Amino acid sequence: MSTAVNDTVKDKVGEYLETALGKPVDLAPLPDSTPLNTLGLDSLLTISVLVTLLEDAGVDLGEHADSLVTPSTLGDLYALAGRFLAAPQEQAPAAAAPSAAEPREHDEQLAHYQAKLAYEIDSADLQDALDAGQDLVVVDGRSSESYAAGHIPGAVSIPHRSISQDSLAGLSRAPLYVTYCDGIGCNASTKTAIKLATAGFRVKELIGGLDWWKRDGHPVEGHAAADHTHHAACGC
């Protein structure tokens, strides 16, 4: 790959990373071996960057299934961008032109999965983000009583029923806010996410809530944190 192509590839990768992270990224001094998570990308954001790159390049994901291996370093992203963006004329033409309905269905499917990654996070990725010191705030949207009984360490209690413009006035808009509630049988996290998003905050919802957080072995704080007995009453 020529120097000019290298520069083009790095510029494109830089654009994708800046869009995903919402801030400028200077890749010039970074070696290809730089892990993506040191730049602030968790696995969900990394997959979002990958899908965007492949979409821009018009890649047939069925034909190039090997391209769906999640990159872990800058060099991995450069290789993918160089493969699909730097020399599109070298890609083999499709055997037959798809019908008009096929690309539309494909686009809708990609949009669906991208939306899931953009708006949801699982407990493993949340723990990774917390360990990496990423700028995020975990929000417990349940009642204050449920929060006191047990909550994710460091989470703030913002019961969704109490949310208003006044109650949100003191919150910074810089962090990503991750909302959660009891689990799949509770929708307080969704209601909290809607209210925060309506007020202009960046929000993701924790898949499975506190139930799956505990199931995956992550710690809980509160006066009943060690009590795993199921209670019928929802903390919403």
mmCIF file of N, CA, C and O in Angstrom, residues 73-163:
data_model
loop_
_atom_site.group_PDB
_atom_site.id
_atom_site.type_symbol
_atom_site.label_atom_id
_atom_site.label_comp_id
_atom_site.label_asym_id
_atom_site.label_seq_id
_atom_site.Cartn_x
_atom_site.Cartn_y
_atom_site.Cartn_z
ATOM 1 N N THR A 73 -7.243 -3.608 17.266
ATOM 2 C CA THR A 73 -6.192 -2.597 17.233
ATOM 3 C C THR A 73 -6.421 -1.646 16.066
ATOM 4 O O THR A 73 -7.218 -1.926 15.161
ATOM 5 N N LEU A 74 -5.689 -0.531 16.070
ATOM 6 C CA LEU A 74 -5.747 0.398 14.941
ATOM 7 C C LEU A 74 -5.325 -0.301 13.655
ATOM 8 O O LEU A 74 -5.905 -0.073 12.591
ATOM 9 N N GLY A 75 -4.288 -1.160 13.757
ATOM 10 C CA GLY A 75 -3.824 -1.872 12.575
ATOM 11 C C GLY A 75 -4.910 -2.727 11.953
ATOM 12 O O GLY A 75 -5.001 -2.834 10.723
ATOM 13 N N ASP A 76 -5.755 -3.339 12.794
ATOM 14 C CA ASP A 76 -6.871 -4.136 12.276
ATOM 15 C C ASP A 76 -7.830 -3.268 11.467
ATOM 16 O O ASP A 76 -8.292 -3.657 10.390
ATOM 17 N N LEU A 77 -8.128 -2.068 12.011
ATOM 18 C CA LEU A 77 -9.033 -1.155 11.299
ATOM 19 C C LEU A 77 -8.400 -0.662 10.005
ATOM 20 O O LEU A 77 -9.062 -0.561 8.973
ATOM 21 N N TYR A 78 -7.096 -0.338 10.051
ATOM 22 C CA TYR A 78 -6.406 0.112 8.846
ATOM 23 C C TYR A 78 -6.449 -0.956 7.763
ATOM 24 O O TYR A 78 -6.649 -0.666 6.577
ATOM 25 N N ALA A 79 -6.263 -2.224 8.172
ATOM 26 C CA ALA A 79 -6.263 -3.318 7.207
ATOM 27 C C ALA A 79 -7.630 -3.452 6.533
ATOM 28 O O ALA A 79 -7.728 -3.643 5.321
ATOM 29 N N LEU A 80 -8.691 -3.334 7.355
ATOM 30 C CA LEU A 80 -10.044 -3.427 6.788
ATOM 31 C C LEU A 80 -10.327 -2.266 5.855
ATOM 32 O O LEU A 80 -10.881 -2.437 4.763
ATOM 33 N N ALA A 81 -9.959 -1.057 6.288
ATOM 34 C CA ALA A 81 -10.193 0.122 5.450
ATOM 35 C C ALA A 81 -9.384 0.031 4.166
ATOM 36 O O ALA A 81 -9.862 0.377 3.079
ATOM 37 N N GLY A 82 -8.149 -0.439 4.267
ATOM 38 C CA GLY A 82 -7.317 -0.584 3.081
ATOM 39 C C GLY A 82 -7.876 -1.621 2.125
ATOM 40 O O GLY A 82 -7.815 -1.466 0.908
ATOM 41 N N ARG A 83 -8.438 -2.674 2.707
ATOM 42 C CA ARG A 83 -8.989 -3.750 1.880
ATOM 43 C C ARG A 83 -10.232 -3.322 1.113
ATOM 44 O O ARG A 83 -10.384 -3.636 -0.072
ATOM 45 N N PHE A 84 -11.117 -2.581 1.794
ATOM 46 C CA PHE A 84 -12.417 -2.301 1.187
ATOM 47 C C PHE A 84 -12.601 -0.857 0.699
ATOM 48 O O PHE A 84 -13.461 -0.602 -0.133
ATOM 49 N N LEU A 85 -11.816 0.077 1.225
ATOM 50 C CA LEU A 85 -12.002 1.474 0.849
ATOM 51 C C LEU A 85 -10.929 1.993 -0.089
ATOM 52 O O LEU A 85 -11.192 2.838 -0.952
ATOM 53 N N ALA A 86 -9.697 1.505 0.064
ATOM 54 C CA ALA A 86 -8.591 2.076 -0.699
ATOM 55 C C ALA A 86 -8.629 1.697 -2.166
ATOM 56 O O ALA A 86 -8.217 2.459 -3.026
ATOM 57 N N ALA A 87 -9.120 0.502 -2.474
ATOM 58 C CA ALA A 87 -9.103 0.069 -3.872
ATOM 59 C C ALA A 87 -10.392 -0.644 -4.228
ATOM 60 O O ALA A 87 -10.414 -1.830 -4.524
ATOM 61 N N PRO A 88 -11.528 0.091 -4.207
ATOM 62 C CA PRO A 88 -12.808 -0.561 -4.484
ATOM 63 C C PRO A 88 -12.877 -1.173 -5.868
ATOM 64 O O PRO A 88 -13.640 -2.078 -6.119
ATOM 65 N N GLN A 89 -12.029 -0.641 -6.838
ATOM 66 C CA GLN A 89 -12.090 -1.168 -8.194
ATOM 67 C C GLN A 89 -11.581 -2.597 -8.272
ATOM 68 O O GLN A 89 -11.832 -3.307 -9.237
ATOM 69 N N GLU A 90 -10.832 -3.044 -7.213
ATOM 70 C CA GLU A 90 -10.294 -4.391 -7.241
ATOM 71 C C GLU A 90 -11.276 -5.421 -6.697
ATOM 72 O O GLU A 90 -11.022 -6.612 -6.766
ATOM 73 N N GLN A 91 -12.366 -4.966 -6.099
ATOM 74 C CA GLN A 91 -13.333 -5.911 -5.559
ATOM 75 C C GLN A 91 -14.085 -6.593 -6.699
ATOM 76 O O GLN A 91 -14.432 -5.973 -7.706
ATOM 77 N N ALA A 92 -14.340 -7.878 -6.529
ATOM 78 C CA ALA A 92 -15.036 -8.629 -7.563
ATOM 79 C C ALA A 92 -16.477 -8.162 -7.667
ATOM 80 O O ALA A 92 -17.141 -7.947 -6.654
ATOM 81 N N PRO A 93 -16.991 -7.985 -8.900
ATOM 82 C CA PRO A 93 -18.382 -7.577 -9.062
ATOM 83 C C PRO A 93 -19.326 -8.678 -8.614
ATOM 84 O O PRO A 93 -18.971 -9.866 -8.618
ATOM 85 N N ALA A 94 -20.494 -8.290 -8.208
ATOM 86 C CA ALA A 94 -21.500 -9.263 -7.779
ATOM 87 C C ALA A 94 -21.905 -10.118 -8.958
ATOM 88 O O ALA A 94 -21.932 -9.674 -10.106
ATOM 89 N N ALA A 95 -22.237 -11.374 -8.686
ATOM 90 C CA ALA A 95 -22.595 -12.295 -9.756
ATOM 91 C C ALA A 95 -23.864 -11.849 -10.461
ATOM 92 O O ALA A 95 -24.020 -12.015 -11.661
ATOM 93 N N ALA A 96 -24.784 -11.279 -9.721
ATOM 94 C CA ALA A 96 -26.030 -10.815 -10.321
ATOM 95 C C ALA A 96 -26.551 -9.646 -9.515
ATOM 96 O O ALA A 96 -26.358 -9.581 -8.304
ATOM 97 N N ALA A 97 -27.168 -8.707 -10.213
ATOM 98 C CA ALA A 97 -27.698 -7.536 -9.528
ATOM 99 C C ALA A 97 -28.872 -7.946 -8.652
ATOM 100 O O ALA A 97 -29.777 -8.656 -9.105
ATOM 101 N N PRO A 98 -28.871 -7.546 -7.363
ATOM 102 C CA PRO A 98 -29.979 -7.916 -6.481
ATOM 103 C C PRO A 98 -31.238 -7.144 -6.847
ATOM 104 O O PRO A 98 -31.177 -6.098 -7.495
ATOM 105 N N SER A 99 -32.358 -7.663 -6.433
ATOM 106 C CA SER A 99 -33.607 -6.952 -6.674
ATOM 107 C C SER A 99 -33.654 -5.705 -5.808
ATOM 108 O O SER A 99 -32.887 -5.561 -4.856
ATOM 109 N N ALA A 100 -34.550 -4.789 -6.126
ATOM 110 C CA ALA A 100 -34.645 -3.539 -5.372
ATOM 111 C C ALA A 100 -35.011 -3.796 -3.919
ATOM 112 O O ALA A 100 -34.615 -3.048 -3.025
ATOM 113 N N ALA A 101 -35.767 -4.883 -3.680
ATOM 114 C CA ALA A 101 -36.221 -5.164 -2.320
ATOM 115 C C ALA A 101 -35.083 -5.679 -1.448
ATOM 116 O O ALA A 101 -35.039 -5.403 -0.246
ATOM 117 N N GLU A 102 -34.127 -6.411 -2.035
ATOM 118 C CA GLU A 102 -33.059 -7.025 -1.246
ATOM 119 C C GLU A 102 -32.160 -6.007 -0.557
ATOM 120 O O GLU A 102 -31.913 -6.114 0.642
ATOM 121 N N PRO A 103 -31.631 -4.993 -1.286
ATOM 122 C CA PRO A 103 -30.785 -4.014 -0.579
ATOM 123 C C PRO A 103 -31.556 -3.214 0.454
ATOM 124 O O PRO A 103 -31.007 -2.841 1.489
ATOM 125 N N ARG A 104 -32.848 -2.958 0.193
ATOM 126 C CA ARG A 104 -33.650 -2.215 1.163
ATOM 127 C C ARG A 104 -33.822 -3.029 2.441
ATOM 128 O O ARG A 104 -33.665 -2.505 3.555
ATOM 129 N N GLU A 105 -34.106 -4.320 2.283
ATOM 130 C CA GLU A 105 -34.252 -5.188 3.453
ATOM 131 C C GLU A 105 -32.927 -5.302 4.198
ATOM 132 O O GLU A 105 -32.889 -5.289 5.430
ATOM 133 N N HIS A 106 -31.831 -5.401 3.432
ATOM 134 C CA HIS A 106 -30.505 -5.504 4.040
ATOM 135 C C HIS A 106 -30.189 -4.239 4.835
ATOM 136 O O HIS A 106 -29.676 -4.305 5.956
ATOM 137 N N ASP A 107 -30.485 -3.074 4.252
ATOM 138 C CA ASP A 107 -30.229 -1.797 4.930
ATOM 139 C C ASP A 107 -31.051 -1.693 6.211
ATOM 140 O O ASP A 107 -30.566 -1.207 7.244
ATOM 141 N N GLU A 108 -32.307 -2.139 6.139
ATOM 142 C CA GLU A 108 -33.174 -2.075 7.320
ATOM 143 C C GLU A 108 -32.654 -2.994 8.421
ATOM 144 O O GLU A 108 -32.695 -2.652 9.604
ATOM 145 N N GLN A 109 -32.130 -4.161 8.022
ATOM 146 C CA GLN A 109 -31.593 -5.084 9.011
ATOM 147 C C GLN A 109 -30.354 -4.505 9.686
ATOM 148 O O GLN A 109 -30.211 -4.555 10.907
ATOM 149 N N LEU A 110 -29.453 -3.933 8.873
ATOM 150 C CA LEU A 110 -28.257 -3.310 9.440
ATOM 151 C C LEU A 110 -28.625 -2.155 10.368
ATOM 152 O O LEU A 110 -28.039 -1.994 11.442
ATOM 153 N N ALA A 111 -29.610 -1.352 9.935
ATOM 154 C CA ALA A 111 -30.032 -0.221 10.765
ATOM 155 C C ALA A 111 -30.589 -0.708 12.095
ATOM 156 O O ALA A 111 -30.355 -0.087 13.142
ATOM 157 N N HIS A 112 -31.305 -1.822 12.058
ATOM 158 C CA HIS A 112 -31.878 -2.386 13.284
ATOM 159 C C HIS A 112 -30.774 -2.782 14.270
ATOM 160 O O HIS A 112 -30.816 -2.419 15.448
ATOM 161 N N TYR A 113 -29.766 -3.516 13.762
ATOM 162 C CA TYR A 113 -28.699 -3.976 14.652
ATOM 163 C C TYR A 113 -27.805 -2.825 15.101
ATOM 164 O O TYR A 113 -27.328 -2.818 16.243
ATOM 165 N N GLN A 114 -27.571 -1.865 14.219
ATOM 166 C CA GLN A 114 -26.783 -0.699 14.612
ATOM 167 C C GLN A 114 -27.493 0.075 15.716
ATOM 168 O O GLN A 114 -26.862 0.584 16.645
ATOM 169 N N ALA A 115 -28.821 0.182 15.592
ATOM 170 C CA ALA A 115 -29.590 0.892 16.620
ATOM 171 C C ALA A 115 -29.489 0.188 17.963
ATOM 172 O O ALA A 115 -29.363 0.827 19.007
ATOM 173 N N LYS A 116 -29.517 -1.155 17.936
ATOM 174 C CA LYS A 116 -29.387 -1.899 19.197
ATOM 175 C C LYS A 116 -28.047 -1.601 19.857
ATOM 176 O O LYS A 116 -27.963 -1.380 21.067
ATOM 177 N N LEU A 117 -26.990 -1.585 19.050
ATOM 178 C CA LEU A 117 -25.662 -1.313 19.611
ATOM 179 C C LEU A 117 -25.524 0.136 20.053
ATOM 180 O O LEU A 117 -24.786 0.445 20.985
ATOM 181 N N ALA A 118 -26.224 1.026 19.356
ATOM 182 C CA ALA A 118 -26.125 2.445 19.690
ATOM 183 C C ALA A 118 -26.888 2.794 20.960
ATOM 184 O O ALA A 118 -26.518 3.730 21.674
ATOM 185 N N TYR A 119 -27.947 2.019 21.253
ATOM 186 C CA TYR A 119 -28.840 2.406 22.348
ATOM 187 C C TYR A 119 -28.849 1.422 23.511
ATOM 188 O O TYR A 119 -29.503 1.686 24.515
ATOM 189 N N GLU A 120 -28.142 0.295 23.386
ATOM 190 C CA GLU A 120 -28.118 -0.698 24.452
ATOM 191 C C GLU A 120 -26.677 -1.058 24.814
ATOM 192 O O GLU A 120 -25.765 -0.914 24.002
ATOM 193 N N ILE A 121 -26.492 -1.540 26.032
ATOM 194 C CA ILE A 121 -25.185 -2.010 26.488
ATOM 195 C C ILE A 121 -25.420 -3.186 27.424
ATOM 196 O O ILE A 121 -26.429 -3.221 28.134
ATOM 197 N N ASP A 122 -24.520 -4.190 27.396
ATOM 198 C CA ASP A 122 -24.697 -5.311 28.311
ATOM 199 C C ASP A 122 -23.794 -5.132 29.528
ATOM 200 O O ASP A 122 -22.974 -4.213 29.592
ATOM 201 N N SER A 123 -23.941 -6.011 30.513
ATOM 202 C CA SER A 123 -23.244 -5.836 31.779
ATOM 203 C C SER A 123 -21.732 -5.951 31.621
ATOM 204 O O SER A 123 -20.976 -5.232 32.288
ATOM 205 N N ALA A 124 -21.274 -6.839 30.736
ATOM 206 C CA ALA A 124 -19.825 -7.003 30.543
ATOM 207 C C ALA A 124 -19.207 -5.734 29.972
ATOM 208 O O ALA A 124 -18.154 -5.275 30.431
ATOM 209 N N ASP A 125 -19.858 -5.153 28.964
ATOM 210 C CA ASP A 125 -19.320 -3.929 28.356
ATOM 211 C C ASP A 125 -19.412 -2.752 29.319
ATOM 212 O O ASP A 125 -18.544 -1.876 29.325
ATOM 213 N N LEU A 126 -20.459 -2.734 30.130
ATOM 214 C CA LEU A 126 -20.568 -1.661 31.117
ATOM 215 C C LEU A 126 -19.440 -1.768 32.142
ATOM 216 O O LEU A 126 -18.809 -0.760 32.490
ATOM 217 N N GLN A 127 -19.160 -2.974 32.619
ATOM 218 C CA GLN A 127 -18.072 -3.154 33.583
ATOM 219 C C GLN A 127 -16.733 -2.766 32.969
ATOM 220 O O GLN A 127 -15.904 -2.115 33.607
ATOM 221 N N ASP A 128 -16.529 -3.148 31.692
ATOM 222 C CA ASP A 128 -15.290 -2.776 30.995
ATOM 223 C C ASP A 128 -15.161 -1.261 30.902
ATOM 224 O O ASP A 128 -14.080 -0.699 31.103
ATOM 225 N N ALA A 129 -16.273 -0.595 30.582
ATOM 226 C CA ALA A 129 -16.256 0.866 30.448
ATOM 227 C C ALA A 129 -15.956 1.532 31.790
ATOM 228 O O ALA A 129 -15.199 2.509 31.869
ATOM 229 N N LEU A 130 -16.541 1.005 32.856
ATOM 230 C CA LEU A 130 -16.283 1.548 34.199
ATOM 231 C C LEU A 130 -14.826 1.328 34.598
ATOM 232 O O LEU A 130 -14.171 2.228 35.140
ATOM 233 N N ASP A 131 -14.305 0.138 34.313
ATOM 234 C CA ASP A 131 -12.914 -0.165 34.654
ATOM 235 C C ASP A 131 -11.947 0.726 33.877
ATOM 236 O O ASP A 131 -10.876 1.084 34.384
ATOM 237 N N ALA A 132 -12.332 1.071 32.644
ATOM 238 C CA ALA A 132 -11.463 1.903 31.802
ATOM 239 C C ALA A 132 -11.591 3.391 32.138
ATOM 240 O O ALA A 132 -10.878 4.211 31.573
ATOM 241 N N GLY A 133 -12.510 3.722 33.045
ATOM 242 C CA GLY A 133 -12.673 5.114 33.436
ATOM 243 C C GLY A 133 -13.364 5.971 32.401
ATOM 244 O O GLY A 133 -13.146 7.195 32.347
ATOM 245 N N GLN A 134 -14.189 5.360 31.564
ATOM 246 C CA GLN A 134 -14.893 6.127 30.542
ATOM 247 C C GLN A 134 -15.868 7.106 31.192
ATOM 248 O O GLN A 134 -16.368 6.880 32.292
ATOM 249 N N ASP A 135 -16.129 8.183 30.478
ATOM 250 C CA ASP A 135 -16.987 9.254 30.999
ATOM 251 C C ASP A 135 -18.449 8.841 30.865
ATOM 252 O O ASP A 135 -19.096 9.117 29.852
ATOM 253 N N LEU A 136 -18.952 8.149 31.862
ATOM 254 C CA LEU A 136 -20.346 7.730 31.844
ATOM 255 C C LEU A 136 -20.926 7.776 33.250
ATOM 256 O O LEU A 136 -20.200 7.746 34.242
ATOM 257 N N VAL A 137 -22.233 7.865 33.312
ATOM 258 C CA VAL A 137 -22.959 7.895 34.577
ATOM 259 C C VAL A 137 -24.007 6.792 34.537
ATOM 260 O O VAL A 137 -24.821 6.728 33.610
ATOM 261 N N VAL A 138 -23.970 5.897 35.525
ATOM 262 C CA VAL A 138 -24.964 4.829 35.615
ATOM 263 C C VAL A 138 -26.147 5.346 36.425
ATOM 264 O O VAL A 138 -25.974 5.855 37.537
ATOM 265 N N VAL A 139 -27.340 5.239 35.864
ATOM 266 C CA VAL A 139 -28.545 5.808 36.471
ATOM 267 C C VAL A 139 -29.525 4.702 36.845
ATOM 268 O O VAL A 139 -29.949 3.908 35.997
ATOM 269 N N ASP A 140 -29.881 4.642 38.111
ATOM 270 C CA ASP A 140 -30.895 3.712 38.606
ATOM 271 C C ASP A 140 -32.244 4.427 38.545
ATOM 272 O O ASP A 140 -32.484 5.392 39.266
ATOM 273 N N GLY A 141 -33.127 3.969 37.651
ATOM 274 C CA GLY A 141 -34.410 4.631 37.449
ATOM 275 C C GLY A 141 -35.529 4.115 38.323
ATOM 276 O O GLY A 141 -36.682 4.523 38.166
ATOM 277 N N ARG A 142 -35.204 3.222 39.276
ATOM 278 C CA ARG A 142 -36.217 2.652 40.151
ATOM 279 C C ARG A 142 -36.515 3.596 41.322
ATOM 280 O O ARG A 142 -35.971 4.691 41.418
ATOM 281 N N SER A 143 -37.343 3.150 42.221
ATOM 282 C CA SER A 143 -37.654 3.938 43.410
ATOM 283 C C SER A 143 -36.418 4.078 44.284
ATOM 284 O O SER A 143 -35.497 3.252 44.224
ATOM 285 N N SER A 144 -36.411 5.095 45.135
ATOM 286 C CA SER A 144 -35.276 5.304 46.039
ATOM 287 C C SER A 144 -35.149 4.152 47.030
ATOM 288 O O SER A 144 -34.043 3.798 47.454
ATOM 289 N N GLU A 145 -36.279 3.516 47.396
ATOM 290 C CA GLU A 145 -36.248 2.380 48.309
ATOM 291 C C GLU A 145 -35.552 1.177 47.668
ATOM 292 O O GLU A 145 -34.745 0.492 48.309
ATOM 293 N N SER A 146 -35.851 0.935 46.393
ATOM 294 C CA SER A 146 -35.209 -0.178 45.689
ATOM 295 C C SER A 146 -33.722 0.095 45.505
ATOM 296 O O SER A 146 -32.893 -0.805 45.625
ATOM 297 N N TYR A 147 -33.394 1.351 45.225
ATOM 298 C CA TYR A 147 -31.984 1.732 45.086
ATOM 299 C C TYR A 147 -31.231 1.470 46.393
ATOM 300 O O TYR A 147 -30.122 0.927 46.390
ATOM 301 N N ALA A 148 -31.844 1.844 47.520
ATOM 302 C CA ALA A 148 -31.194 1.659 48.821
ATOM 303 C C ALA A 148 -30.991 0.186 49.138
ATOM 304 O O ALA A 148 -30.000 -0.199 49.772
ATOM 305 N N ALA A 149 -31.907 -0.656 48.679
ATOM 306 C CA ALA A 149 -31.798 -2.086 48.952
ATOM 307 C C ALA A 149 -30.638 -2.712 48.195
ATOM 308 O O ALA A 149 -29.936 -3.579 48.713
ATOM 309 N N GLY A 150 -30.417 -2.284 46.978
ATOM 310 C CA GLY A 150 -29.327 -2.831 46.188
ATOM 311 C C GLY A 150 -29.203 -2.127 44.855
ATOM 312 O O GLY A 150 -30.203 -1.943 44.159
ATOM 313 N N HIS A 151 -27.981 -1.717 44.503
ATOM 314 C CA HIS A 151 -27.772 -1.009 43.243
ATOM 315 C C HIS A 151 -26.362 -1.251 42.735
ATOM 316 O O HIS A 151 -25.491 -1.745 43.453
ATOM 317 N N ILE A 152 -26.129 -0.915 41.480
ATOM 318 C CA ILE A 152 -24.802 -1.024 40.878
ATOM 319 C C ILE A 152 -23.877 -0.018 41.554
ATOM 320 O O ILE A 152 -24.251 1.146 41.722
ATOM 321 N N PRO A 153 -22.689 -0.436 41.993
ATOM 322 C CA PRO A 153 -21.773 0.487 42.669
ATOM 323 C C PRO A 153 -21.507 1.746 41.838
ATOM 324 O O PRO A 153 -21.225 1.658 40.645
ATOM 325 N N GLY A 154 -21.634 2.903 42.487
ATOM 326 C CA GLY A 154 -21.393 4.171 41.806
ATOM 327 C C GLY A 154 -22.590 4.737 41.077
ATOM 328 O O GLY A 154 -22.543 5.872 40.588
ATOM 329 N N ALA A 155 -23.675 3.942 40.980
ATOM 330 C CA ALA A 155 -24.865 4.421 40.278
ATOM 331 C C ALA A 155 -25.534 5.548 41.068
ATOM 332 O O ALA A 155 -25.457 5.590 42.300
ATOM 333 N N VAL A 156 -26.178 6.462 40.334
ATOM 334 C CA VAL A 156 -26.934 7.525 40.985
ATOM 335 C C VAL A 156 -28.416 7.188 40.910
ATOM 336 O O VAL A 156 -28.876 6.561 39.946
ATOM 337 N N SER A 157 -29.147 7.560 41.925
ATOM 338 C CA SER A 157 -30.585 7.280 41.970
ATOM 339 C C SER A 157 -31.351 8.454 41.372
ATOM 340 O O SER A 157 -31.318 9.567 41.900
ATOM 341 N N ILE A 158 -32.021 8.188 40.240
ATOM 342 C CA ILE A 158 -32.900 9.188 39.615
ATOM 343 C C ILE A 158 -34.208 8.478 39.263
ATOM 344 O O ILE A 158 -34.388 8.022 38.127
ATOM 345 N N PRO A 159 -35.102 8.311 40.231
ATOM 346 C CA PRO A 159 -36.374 7.628 39.936
ATOM 347 C C PRO A 159 -37.075 8.270 38.749
ATOM 348 O O PRO A 159 -37.220 9.494 38.705
ATOM 349 N N HIS A 160 -37.487 7.457 37.788
ATOM 350 C CA HIS A 160 -38.046 8.014 36.556
ATOM 351 C C HIS A 160 -39.299 8.852 36.828
ATOM 352 O O HIS A 160 -39.572 9.812 36.099
ATOM 353 N N ARG A 161 -40.038 8.522 37.890
ATOM 354 C CA ARG A 161 -41.254 9.278 38.189
ATOM 355 C C ARG A 161 -40.942 10.704 38.654
ATOM 356 O O ARG A 161 -41.808 11.576 38.589
ATOM 357 N N SER A 162 -39.708 10.921 39.111
ATOM 358 C CA SER A 162 -39.355 12.241 39.641
ATOM 359 C C SER A 162 -38.645 13.122 38.617
ATOM 360 O O SER A 162 -38.328 14.279 38.896
ATOM 361 N N ILE A 163 -38.381 12.582 37.422
ATOM 362 C CA ILE A 163 -37.586 13.329 36.444
ATOM 363 C C ILE A 163 -38.371 14.490 35.850
ATOM 364 O O ILE A 163 -39.519 14.345 35.420
#
